[in-house]
XYZ file of C-alpha atoms in Angstrom:
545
model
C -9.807 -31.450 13.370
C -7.457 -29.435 15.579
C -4.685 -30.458 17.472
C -4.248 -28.957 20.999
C -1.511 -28.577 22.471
C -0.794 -29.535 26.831
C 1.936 -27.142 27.158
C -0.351 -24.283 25.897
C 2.372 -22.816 23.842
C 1.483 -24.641 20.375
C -0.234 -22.972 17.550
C -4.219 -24.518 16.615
C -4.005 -24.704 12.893
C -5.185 -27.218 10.381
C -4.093 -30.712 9.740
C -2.128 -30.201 7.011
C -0.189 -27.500 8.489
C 0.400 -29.330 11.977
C 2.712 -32.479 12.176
C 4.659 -33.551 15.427
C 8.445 -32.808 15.418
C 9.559 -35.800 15.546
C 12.564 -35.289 12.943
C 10.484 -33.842 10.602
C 12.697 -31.857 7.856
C 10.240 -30.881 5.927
C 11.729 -27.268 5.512
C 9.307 -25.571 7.664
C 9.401 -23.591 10.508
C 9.081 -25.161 13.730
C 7.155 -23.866 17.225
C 7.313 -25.539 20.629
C 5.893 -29.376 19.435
C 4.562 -28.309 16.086
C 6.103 -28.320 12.958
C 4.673 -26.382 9.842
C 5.177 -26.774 6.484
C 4.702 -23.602 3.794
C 4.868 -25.761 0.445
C 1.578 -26.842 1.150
C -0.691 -24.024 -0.193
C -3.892 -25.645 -0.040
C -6.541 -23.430 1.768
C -7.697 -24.974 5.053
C -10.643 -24.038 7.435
C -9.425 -23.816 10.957
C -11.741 -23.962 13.572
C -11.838 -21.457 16.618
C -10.458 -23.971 19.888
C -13.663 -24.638 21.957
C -12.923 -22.979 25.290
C -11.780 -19.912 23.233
C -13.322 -16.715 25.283
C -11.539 -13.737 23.474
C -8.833 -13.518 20.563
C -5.623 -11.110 20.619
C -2.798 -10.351 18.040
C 0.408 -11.825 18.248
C 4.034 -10.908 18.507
C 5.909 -10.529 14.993
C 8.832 -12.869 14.295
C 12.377 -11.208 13.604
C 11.693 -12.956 10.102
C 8.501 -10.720 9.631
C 10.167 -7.671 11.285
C 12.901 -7.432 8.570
C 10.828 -7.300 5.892
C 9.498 -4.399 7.440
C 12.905 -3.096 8.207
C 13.413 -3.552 4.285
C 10.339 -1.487 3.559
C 10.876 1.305 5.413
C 14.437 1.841 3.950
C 12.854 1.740 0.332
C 10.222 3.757 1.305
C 12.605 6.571 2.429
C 14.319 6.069 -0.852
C 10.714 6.581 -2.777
C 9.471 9.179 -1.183
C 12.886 11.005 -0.227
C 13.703 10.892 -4.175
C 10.515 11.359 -5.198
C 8.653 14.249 -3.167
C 11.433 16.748 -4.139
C 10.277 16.124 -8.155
C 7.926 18.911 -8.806
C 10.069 21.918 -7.016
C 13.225 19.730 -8.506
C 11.363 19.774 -12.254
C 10.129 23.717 -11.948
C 13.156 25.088 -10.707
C 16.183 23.211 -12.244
C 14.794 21.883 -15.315
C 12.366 24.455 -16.035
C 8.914 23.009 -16.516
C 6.021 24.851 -15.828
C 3.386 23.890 -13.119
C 1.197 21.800 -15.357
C 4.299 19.823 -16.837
C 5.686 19.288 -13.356
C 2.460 17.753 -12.187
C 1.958 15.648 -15.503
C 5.468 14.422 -15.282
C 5.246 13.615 -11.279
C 1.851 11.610 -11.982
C 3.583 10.191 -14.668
C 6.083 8.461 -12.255
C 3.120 7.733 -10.056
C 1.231 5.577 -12.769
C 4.747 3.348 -13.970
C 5.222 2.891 -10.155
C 1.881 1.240 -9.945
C 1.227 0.145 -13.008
C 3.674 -2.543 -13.556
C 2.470 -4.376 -9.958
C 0.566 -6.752 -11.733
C 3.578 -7.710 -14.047
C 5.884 -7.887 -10.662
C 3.471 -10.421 -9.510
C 3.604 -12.703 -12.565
C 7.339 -12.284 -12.431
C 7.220 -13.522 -8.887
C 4.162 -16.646 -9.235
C 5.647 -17.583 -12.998
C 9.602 -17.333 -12.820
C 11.328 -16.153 -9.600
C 9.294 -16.129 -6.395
C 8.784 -13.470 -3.989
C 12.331 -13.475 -2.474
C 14.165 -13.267 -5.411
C 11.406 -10.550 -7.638
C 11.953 -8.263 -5.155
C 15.802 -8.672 -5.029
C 15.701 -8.105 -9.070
C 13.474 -5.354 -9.037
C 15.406 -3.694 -6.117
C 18.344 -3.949 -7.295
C 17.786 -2.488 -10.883
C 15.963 0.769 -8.189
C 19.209 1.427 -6.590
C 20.598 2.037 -10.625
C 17.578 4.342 -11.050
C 18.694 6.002 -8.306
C 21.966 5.805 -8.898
C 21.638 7.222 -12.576
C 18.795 9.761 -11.294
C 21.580 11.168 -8.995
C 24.366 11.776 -11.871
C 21.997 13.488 -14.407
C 21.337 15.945 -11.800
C 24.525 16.584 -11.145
C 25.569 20.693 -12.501
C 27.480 18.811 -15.779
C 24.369 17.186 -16.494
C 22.084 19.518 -16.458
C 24.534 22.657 -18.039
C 24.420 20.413 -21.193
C 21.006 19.575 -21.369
C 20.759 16.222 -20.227
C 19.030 16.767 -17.168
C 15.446 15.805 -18.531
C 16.817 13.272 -20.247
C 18.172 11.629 -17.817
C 14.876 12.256 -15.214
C 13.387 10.394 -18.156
C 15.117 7.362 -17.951
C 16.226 6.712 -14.428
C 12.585 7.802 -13.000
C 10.462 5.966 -16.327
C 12.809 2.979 -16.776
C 13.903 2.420 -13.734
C 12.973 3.701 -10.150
C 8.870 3.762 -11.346
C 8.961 0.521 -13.192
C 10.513 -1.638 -10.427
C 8.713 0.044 -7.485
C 5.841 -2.178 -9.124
C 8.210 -5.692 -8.697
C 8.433 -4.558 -5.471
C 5.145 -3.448 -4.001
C 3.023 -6.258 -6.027
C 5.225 -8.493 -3.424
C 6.250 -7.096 -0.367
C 3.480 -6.872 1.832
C 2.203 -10.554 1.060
C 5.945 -11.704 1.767
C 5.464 -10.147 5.093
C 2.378 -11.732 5.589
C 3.634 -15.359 5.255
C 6.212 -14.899 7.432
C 2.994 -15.456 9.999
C 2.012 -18.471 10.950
C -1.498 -19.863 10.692
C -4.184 -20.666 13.348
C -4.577 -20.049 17.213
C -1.609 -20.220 19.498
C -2.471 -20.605 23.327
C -1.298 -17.370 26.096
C -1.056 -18.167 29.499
C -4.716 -16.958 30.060
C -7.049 -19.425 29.999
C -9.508 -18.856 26.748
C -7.540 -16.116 25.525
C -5.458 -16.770 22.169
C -3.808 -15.555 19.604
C -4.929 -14.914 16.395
C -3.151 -15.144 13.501
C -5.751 -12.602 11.681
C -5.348 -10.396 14.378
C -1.629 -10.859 13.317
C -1.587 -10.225 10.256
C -4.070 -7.026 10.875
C -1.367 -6.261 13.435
C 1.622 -7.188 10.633
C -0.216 -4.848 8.033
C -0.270 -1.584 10.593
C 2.985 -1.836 11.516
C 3.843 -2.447 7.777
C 2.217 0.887 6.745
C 3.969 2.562 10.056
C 7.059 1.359 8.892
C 6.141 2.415 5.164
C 5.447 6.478 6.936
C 8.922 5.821 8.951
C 11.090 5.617 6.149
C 9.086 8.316 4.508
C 9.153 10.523 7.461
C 12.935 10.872 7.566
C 13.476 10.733 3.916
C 11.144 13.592 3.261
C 12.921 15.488 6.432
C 16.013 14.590 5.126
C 16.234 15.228 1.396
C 14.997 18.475 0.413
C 16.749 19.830 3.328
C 19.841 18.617 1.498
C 18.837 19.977 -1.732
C 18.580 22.985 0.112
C 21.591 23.110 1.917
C 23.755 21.136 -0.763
C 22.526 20.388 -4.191
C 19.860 18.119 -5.706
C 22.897 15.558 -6.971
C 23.533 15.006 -3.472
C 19.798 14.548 -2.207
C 19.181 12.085 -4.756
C 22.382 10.056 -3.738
C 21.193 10.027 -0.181
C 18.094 7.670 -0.849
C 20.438 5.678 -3.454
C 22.812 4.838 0.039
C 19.927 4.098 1.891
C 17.921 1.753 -0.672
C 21.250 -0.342 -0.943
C 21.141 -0.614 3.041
C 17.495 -2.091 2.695
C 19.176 -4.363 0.345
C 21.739 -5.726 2.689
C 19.027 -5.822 5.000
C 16.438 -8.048 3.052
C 19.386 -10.741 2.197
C 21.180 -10.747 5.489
C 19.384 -13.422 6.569
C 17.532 -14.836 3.317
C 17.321 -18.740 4.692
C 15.327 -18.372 7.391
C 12.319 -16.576 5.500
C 9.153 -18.748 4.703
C 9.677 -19.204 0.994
C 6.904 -20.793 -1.727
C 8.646 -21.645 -4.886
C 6.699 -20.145 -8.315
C 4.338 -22.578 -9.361
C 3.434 -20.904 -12.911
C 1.025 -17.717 -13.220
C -2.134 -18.700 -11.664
C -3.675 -16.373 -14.429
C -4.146 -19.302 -16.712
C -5.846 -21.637 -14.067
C -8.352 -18.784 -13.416
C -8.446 -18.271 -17.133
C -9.150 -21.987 -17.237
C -11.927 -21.963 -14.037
C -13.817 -19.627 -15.890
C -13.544 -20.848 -19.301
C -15.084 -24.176 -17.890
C -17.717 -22.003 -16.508
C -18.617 -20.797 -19.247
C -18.730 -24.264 -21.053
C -20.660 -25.597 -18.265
C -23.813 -23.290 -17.057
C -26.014 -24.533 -14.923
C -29.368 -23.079 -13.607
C -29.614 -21.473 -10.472
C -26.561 -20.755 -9.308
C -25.903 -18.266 -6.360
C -22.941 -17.589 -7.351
C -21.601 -17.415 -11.672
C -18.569 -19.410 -10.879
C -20.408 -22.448 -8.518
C -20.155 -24.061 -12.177
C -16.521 -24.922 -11.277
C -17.579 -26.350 -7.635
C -16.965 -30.716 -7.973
C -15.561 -30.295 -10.803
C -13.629 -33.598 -11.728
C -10.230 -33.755 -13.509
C -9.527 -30.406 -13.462
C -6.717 -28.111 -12.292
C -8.533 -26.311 -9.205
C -10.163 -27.354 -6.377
C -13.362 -26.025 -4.782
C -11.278 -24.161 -2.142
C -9.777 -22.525 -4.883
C -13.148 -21.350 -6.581
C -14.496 -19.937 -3.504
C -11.287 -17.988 -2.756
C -11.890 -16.657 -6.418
C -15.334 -15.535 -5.924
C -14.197 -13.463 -2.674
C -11.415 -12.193 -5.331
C -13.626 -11.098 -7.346
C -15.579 -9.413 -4.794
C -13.039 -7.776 -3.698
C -11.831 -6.283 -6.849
C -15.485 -4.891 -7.052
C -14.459 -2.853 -4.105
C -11.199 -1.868 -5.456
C -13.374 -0.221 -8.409
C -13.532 2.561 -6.072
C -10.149 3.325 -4.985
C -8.963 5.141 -7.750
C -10.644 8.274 -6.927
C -9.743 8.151 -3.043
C -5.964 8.019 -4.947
C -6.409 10.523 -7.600
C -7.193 13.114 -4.038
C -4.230 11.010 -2.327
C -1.514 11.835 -4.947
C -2.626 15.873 -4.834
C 0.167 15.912 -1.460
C 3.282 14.936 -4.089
C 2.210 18.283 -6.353
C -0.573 19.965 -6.229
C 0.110 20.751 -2.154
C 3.292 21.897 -3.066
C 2.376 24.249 -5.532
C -0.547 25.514 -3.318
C 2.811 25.685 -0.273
C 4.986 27.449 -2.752
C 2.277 30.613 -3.111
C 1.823 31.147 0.303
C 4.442 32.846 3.588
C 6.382 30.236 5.161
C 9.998 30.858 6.959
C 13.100 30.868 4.805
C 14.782 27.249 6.961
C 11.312 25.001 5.156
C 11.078 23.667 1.844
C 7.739 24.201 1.328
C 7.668 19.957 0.356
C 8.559 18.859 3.405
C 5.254 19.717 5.241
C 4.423 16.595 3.723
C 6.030 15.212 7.066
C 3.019 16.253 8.986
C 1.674 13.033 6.616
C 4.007 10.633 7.738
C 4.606 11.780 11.549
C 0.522 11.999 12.137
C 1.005 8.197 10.230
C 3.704 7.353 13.078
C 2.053 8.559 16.117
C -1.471 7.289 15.081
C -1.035 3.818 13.767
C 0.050 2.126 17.051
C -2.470 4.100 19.433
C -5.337 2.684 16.922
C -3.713 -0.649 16.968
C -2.931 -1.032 20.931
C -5.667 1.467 22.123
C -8.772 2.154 19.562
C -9.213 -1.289 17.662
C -8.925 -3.127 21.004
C -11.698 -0.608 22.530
C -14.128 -1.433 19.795
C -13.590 -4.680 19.678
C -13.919 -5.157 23.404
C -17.239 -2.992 23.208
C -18.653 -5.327 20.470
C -18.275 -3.017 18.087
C -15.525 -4.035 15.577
C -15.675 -2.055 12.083
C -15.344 -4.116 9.101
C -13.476 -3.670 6.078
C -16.229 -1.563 4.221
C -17.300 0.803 7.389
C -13.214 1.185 7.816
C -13.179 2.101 4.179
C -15.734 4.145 4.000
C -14.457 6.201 7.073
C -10.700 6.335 5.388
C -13.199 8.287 2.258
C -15.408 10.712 3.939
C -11.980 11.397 6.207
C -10.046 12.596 2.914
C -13.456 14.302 1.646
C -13.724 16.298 4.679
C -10.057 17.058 4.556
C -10.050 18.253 0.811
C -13.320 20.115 1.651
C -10.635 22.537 3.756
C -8.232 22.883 0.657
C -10.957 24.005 -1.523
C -11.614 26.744 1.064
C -7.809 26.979 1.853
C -7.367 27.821 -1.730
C -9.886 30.325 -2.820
C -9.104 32.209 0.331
C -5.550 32.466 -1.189
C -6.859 33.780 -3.766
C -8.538 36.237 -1.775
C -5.507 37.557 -0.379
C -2.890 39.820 -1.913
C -1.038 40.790 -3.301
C -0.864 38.786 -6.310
C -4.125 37.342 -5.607
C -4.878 34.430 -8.689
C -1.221 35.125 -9.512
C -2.940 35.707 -13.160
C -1.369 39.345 -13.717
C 1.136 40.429 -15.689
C 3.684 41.461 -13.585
C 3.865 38.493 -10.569
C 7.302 37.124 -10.502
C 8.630 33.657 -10.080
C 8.168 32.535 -6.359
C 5.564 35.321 -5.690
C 3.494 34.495 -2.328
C 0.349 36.177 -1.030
C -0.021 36.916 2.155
C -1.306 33.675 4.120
C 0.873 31.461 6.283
C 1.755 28.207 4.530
C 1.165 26.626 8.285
C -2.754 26.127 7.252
C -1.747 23.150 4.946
C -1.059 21.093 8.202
C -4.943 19.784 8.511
C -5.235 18.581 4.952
C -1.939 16.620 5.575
C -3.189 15.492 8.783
C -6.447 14.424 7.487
C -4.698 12.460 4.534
C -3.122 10.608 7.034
C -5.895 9.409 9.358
C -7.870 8.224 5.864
C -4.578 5.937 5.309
C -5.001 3.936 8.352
C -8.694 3.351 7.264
C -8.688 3.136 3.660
C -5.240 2.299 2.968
C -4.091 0.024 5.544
C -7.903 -2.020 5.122
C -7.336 -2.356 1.792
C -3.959 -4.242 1.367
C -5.408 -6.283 4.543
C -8.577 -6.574 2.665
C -6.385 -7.978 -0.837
C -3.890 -10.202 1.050
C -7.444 -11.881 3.376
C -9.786 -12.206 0.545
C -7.757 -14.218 -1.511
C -6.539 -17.828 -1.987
C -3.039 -18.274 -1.657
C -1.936 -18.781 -4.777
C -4.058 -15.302 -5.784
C -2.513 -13.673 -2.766
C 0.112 -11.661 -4.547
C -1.907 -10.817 -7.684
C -4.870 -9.562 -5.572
C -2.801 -7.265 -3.558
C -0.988 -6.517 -7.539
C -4.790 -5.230 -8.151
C -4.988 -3.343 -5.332
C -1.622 -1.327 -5.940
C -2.894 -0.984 -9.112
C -5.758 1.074 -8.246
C -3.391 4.092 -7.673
C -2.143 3.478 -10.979
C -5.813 4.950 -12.484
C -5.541 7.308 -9.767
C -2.368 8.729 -11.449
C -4.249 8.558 -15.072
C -7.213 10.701 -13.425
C -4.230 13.254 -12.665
C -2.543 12.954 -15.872
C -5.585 14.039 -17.394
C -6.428 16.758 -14.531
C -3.232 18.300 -14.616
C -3.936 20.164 -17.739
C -5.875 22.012 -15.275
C -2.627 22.284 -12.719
C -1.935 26.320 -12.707
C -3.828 28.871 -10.793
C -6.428 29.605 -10.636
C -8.029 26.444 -12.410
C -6.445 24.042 -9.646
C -9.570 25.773 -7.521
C -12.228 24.158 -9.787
C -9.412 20.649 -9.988
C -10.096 20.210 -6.257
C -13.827 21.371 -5.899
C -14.538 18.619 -8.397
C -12.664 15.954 -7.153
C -13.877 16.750 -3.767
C -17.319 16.365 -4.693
C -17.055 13.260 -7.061
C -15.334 11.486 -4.035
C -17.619 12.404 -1.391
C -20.898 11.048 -3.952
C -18.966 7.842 -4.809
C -18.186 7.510 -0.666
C -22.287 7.338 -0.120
C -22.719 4.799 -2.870
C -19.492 2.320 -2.112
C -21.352 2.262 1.068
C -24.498 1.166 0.265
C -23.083 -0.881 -2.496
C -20.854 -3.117 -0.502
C -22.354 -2.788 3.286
C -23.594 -6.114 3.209
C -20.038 -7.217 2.573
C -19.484 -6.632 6.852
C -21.784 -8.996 7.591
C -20.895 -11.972 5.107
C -17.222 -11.291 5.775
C -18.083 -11.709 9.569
C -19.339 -14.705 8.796
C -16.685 -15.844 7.226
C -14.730 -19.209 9.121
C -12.235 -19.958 6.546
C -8.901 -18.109 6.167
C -6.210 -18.918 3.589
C -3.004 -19.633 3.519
């Protein structure tokens, strides 16, 4: 039953989220007659309003907009810090190329791999709010003691790597996964539910349209602070010294700080209810216990259950779970090409002409600014076009675009690096007389359509899949799905942990021939794997809370 409201300016939602303000201090948030309560985490279908013609995004609160703010401050911190590691690790500390990549995909796998532990943190002991205020604040000491071993006393008595060690491994990479395992879902629940009323008749505003709209401008905040950290950084390593570049994102990261808490009481905050780990544990165990015969679906054992800890709401948002971490099976090889920008890019950069003002890392701007432009004029302009022509994408044909994007894209630096290799006059660079920093004759300006290409892939693959994580699952999964998701990169670090063995010239050729080509198979068969997924997630009338 939904509640409609005469002065057209009241969100449609369910009945347990709607109540009229009539005193109600229930500790929600409040719009025009309507009243909404957040404790309530109960999933609820809400029903499209009958004279509804057409459905458009909505604006984002100030609430939702400063958790973006917060994002792109500690993304400028991440990537700032962390895109000037492998030139930082070759040139100061002395590793070779393969040992630079190994220790920079290192960082990549801690930074991802702990998401699902920042997520049972945040459901079992702390809450959102306050995980990502730990974990953040125990980052800005990473940062902190990442910028003092890099200082000229530090590494003149050998304590440089040592100190990488702990402030990147113990540190900055373990709580970026406290962090990102939350963030994005703490956005998203500073949106409220259902459909609010505009002034044109039939047209309203969708709160999954919002959150679609919440989740771009998320990711175009994430490429914001990542476009003027990695334009900012290395340039002061260049000009200045490393000590200083990696105290710049430590300043910044303790801004986002001040940010996130400035105005803490006003977010939309769920206290932790214990790790729902153990009731799925539990759903399934009873499954298991209980089979029944012909059943669509291996969990519709736990549907009516009786005296139990779940509901059927519940088991239904774990089944779309599940499905969804089918499709997440995939993402670790779109990563393992993702992650080639932080290393192998920059080793490709450093063997080719470029002018003496770049550091041959920063071109991983073209990433980010591509990121910046794109992301709104797909969001206001391209989305809206296809929708409006009846031809909306779903998650999978957005996800398989984002794949065959990067495939095509690392198609050109397969050819982009055997034609280096072509050139001289060090050619492979495998003689015996090519000195440190040697470059062949090639302009470094080539490497701007792989990072372009990169880019447009994100807003497909990327972007659809933390939407994809955050819609798919119940609420009390919400941050533990979108854990999973994060997690994916973790595995595709491991792929190149093992594939940097493989890191120096001229093997990297054969590193990105194969991964092209594993990618672009695995793109055909996600696709017919999971295309029926459009249709049943078309289909779908519930969305949860």
């Amino acid at each position: 039953m939904t509640t409609r409201s005469p002065d057209r300016e009241a969100l449609i939602t369910s009945p347990r989220r709607a109540s009229i303000d009539s005193g109600n201090d229930s500790g929600g948030e409040s719009y025009g007659r309507y009243s909404f309560d957040y404790a309530d985490d109960d999933v609820d279908v809400i029903r499209p309003p009958d004279d509804m013609v057409r459905t458009i995004p909505g604006k984002l609160s100030i609430w939702t907009l400063l958790v973006v703010i917060m994002e792109l401050c500690e993304r400028f911190a991440h990537y700032g810090g962390s895109l000037m590691f492998t030139i930082y690790l070759q040139k100061i500390l002395h590793q070779n190329k393969p040992q630079a990549i190994a220790l920079n995909r290192g960082t990549q796998f801690m930074s991802y791999g702990t998401t699902i532990l920042g997520a049972v943190i945040a459901d079992q002991w702390l809450g959102k709010f306050k995980t990502i205020l730990v974990f953040a604040s125990l980052y800005f000491i990473g940062f902190v003691l990442l910028a003092i071993s890099s200082t000229d006393y530090s590494v003149d008595r050998g304590y440089g790597l040592a100190g990488f060690g702990i402030s990147v491994f113990l540190f900055i990479g373990f709580e970026t996964g406290g962090i990102k395992a939350n963030v994005s879902s703490f956005m998203a629940k500073q949106i409220p539910l259902g459909y609010k009323v505009t002034k044109v008749p039939g047209v309203y505003e969708d709160s999954k349209l919002t959150i679609e709209r919440g989740f771009c401008y998320f990711y175009w905040s994430i490429n914001i602070g990542t476009l003027f950290g990695q334009l900012i950084c290395p340039q002061v390593a260049k000009l200045h010294s490393y000590a200083m570049a990696f105290t710049v994102p430590a300043i910044v990261f303790f801004i986002s700080i001040v940010v996130f808490i400035a105005r803490s009481k006003h977010y939309i905050k769920t206290k932790p209810q214990g790790t729902v780990l153990t009731k799925v544990w539990h759903c399934m165990w009873y499954v298991r216990k209980n089979k029944k015969e012909g059943q669509a679906h291996w969990l519709d054992g736990a549907l009516g259950a009786e005296n139990v800890e779940w509901n059927d709401e519940f088991v239904i948002g774990l089944q779309r779970s599940l499905r969804a971490c089918k499709v997440f099976l995939f993402y670790p090889l779109y990563w393992a090409l993702y992650n080639n920008m932080s290393d192998n890019f920059i080793n490709q950069g450093l063997t080719m002409k470029r002018p003496g003002w770049l550091s041959v890392d920063q071109l991983n701007v073209v990433n980010s600014l591509v990121l910046v432009i794109s992301i709104p004029i797909f969001d206001n302009f391209v989305f809206p076009l296809l929708r409006r022509c009846g031809l909306r994408m779903g998650p999978i044909a957005r996800i398989t675009t984002g794949f065959v994007i990067v495939v095509c894209g690392f198609i050109y630096v397969t050819v982009l690096q055997k034609i280096i290799y072509t050139k001289g006059p060090y050619y492979d660079f495998t003689g015996p007389d090519v000195p440190v920093g040697a470059t062949n004759d090639i302009s470094v300006w080539f490497q701007i359509v792989p990072y372009a290409a990169v880019a447009i892939s994100e807003i497909f693959a990327s972007v659809t899949g933390l939407e994809f994580a955050f819609s798919q699952a119940p609420a009390e999964l919400k941050s533990v799905l979108t854990a999973v998701f994060l997690f994916t990169n973790c595995g595709g670090a491991l792929i190149g942990l093992i594939l940097a063995i493989w890191g120096g010239d001229p093997q990297v050729l054969y590193v990105f021939a194969a991964e092209t080509a594993v990618l672009g198979v695995m793109s055909v068969v996600f696709y017919f794997c999971f295309r029926h997924y459009n249709v049943v997630l078309a289909e779908q009338e519930q969305f949860h809370s």
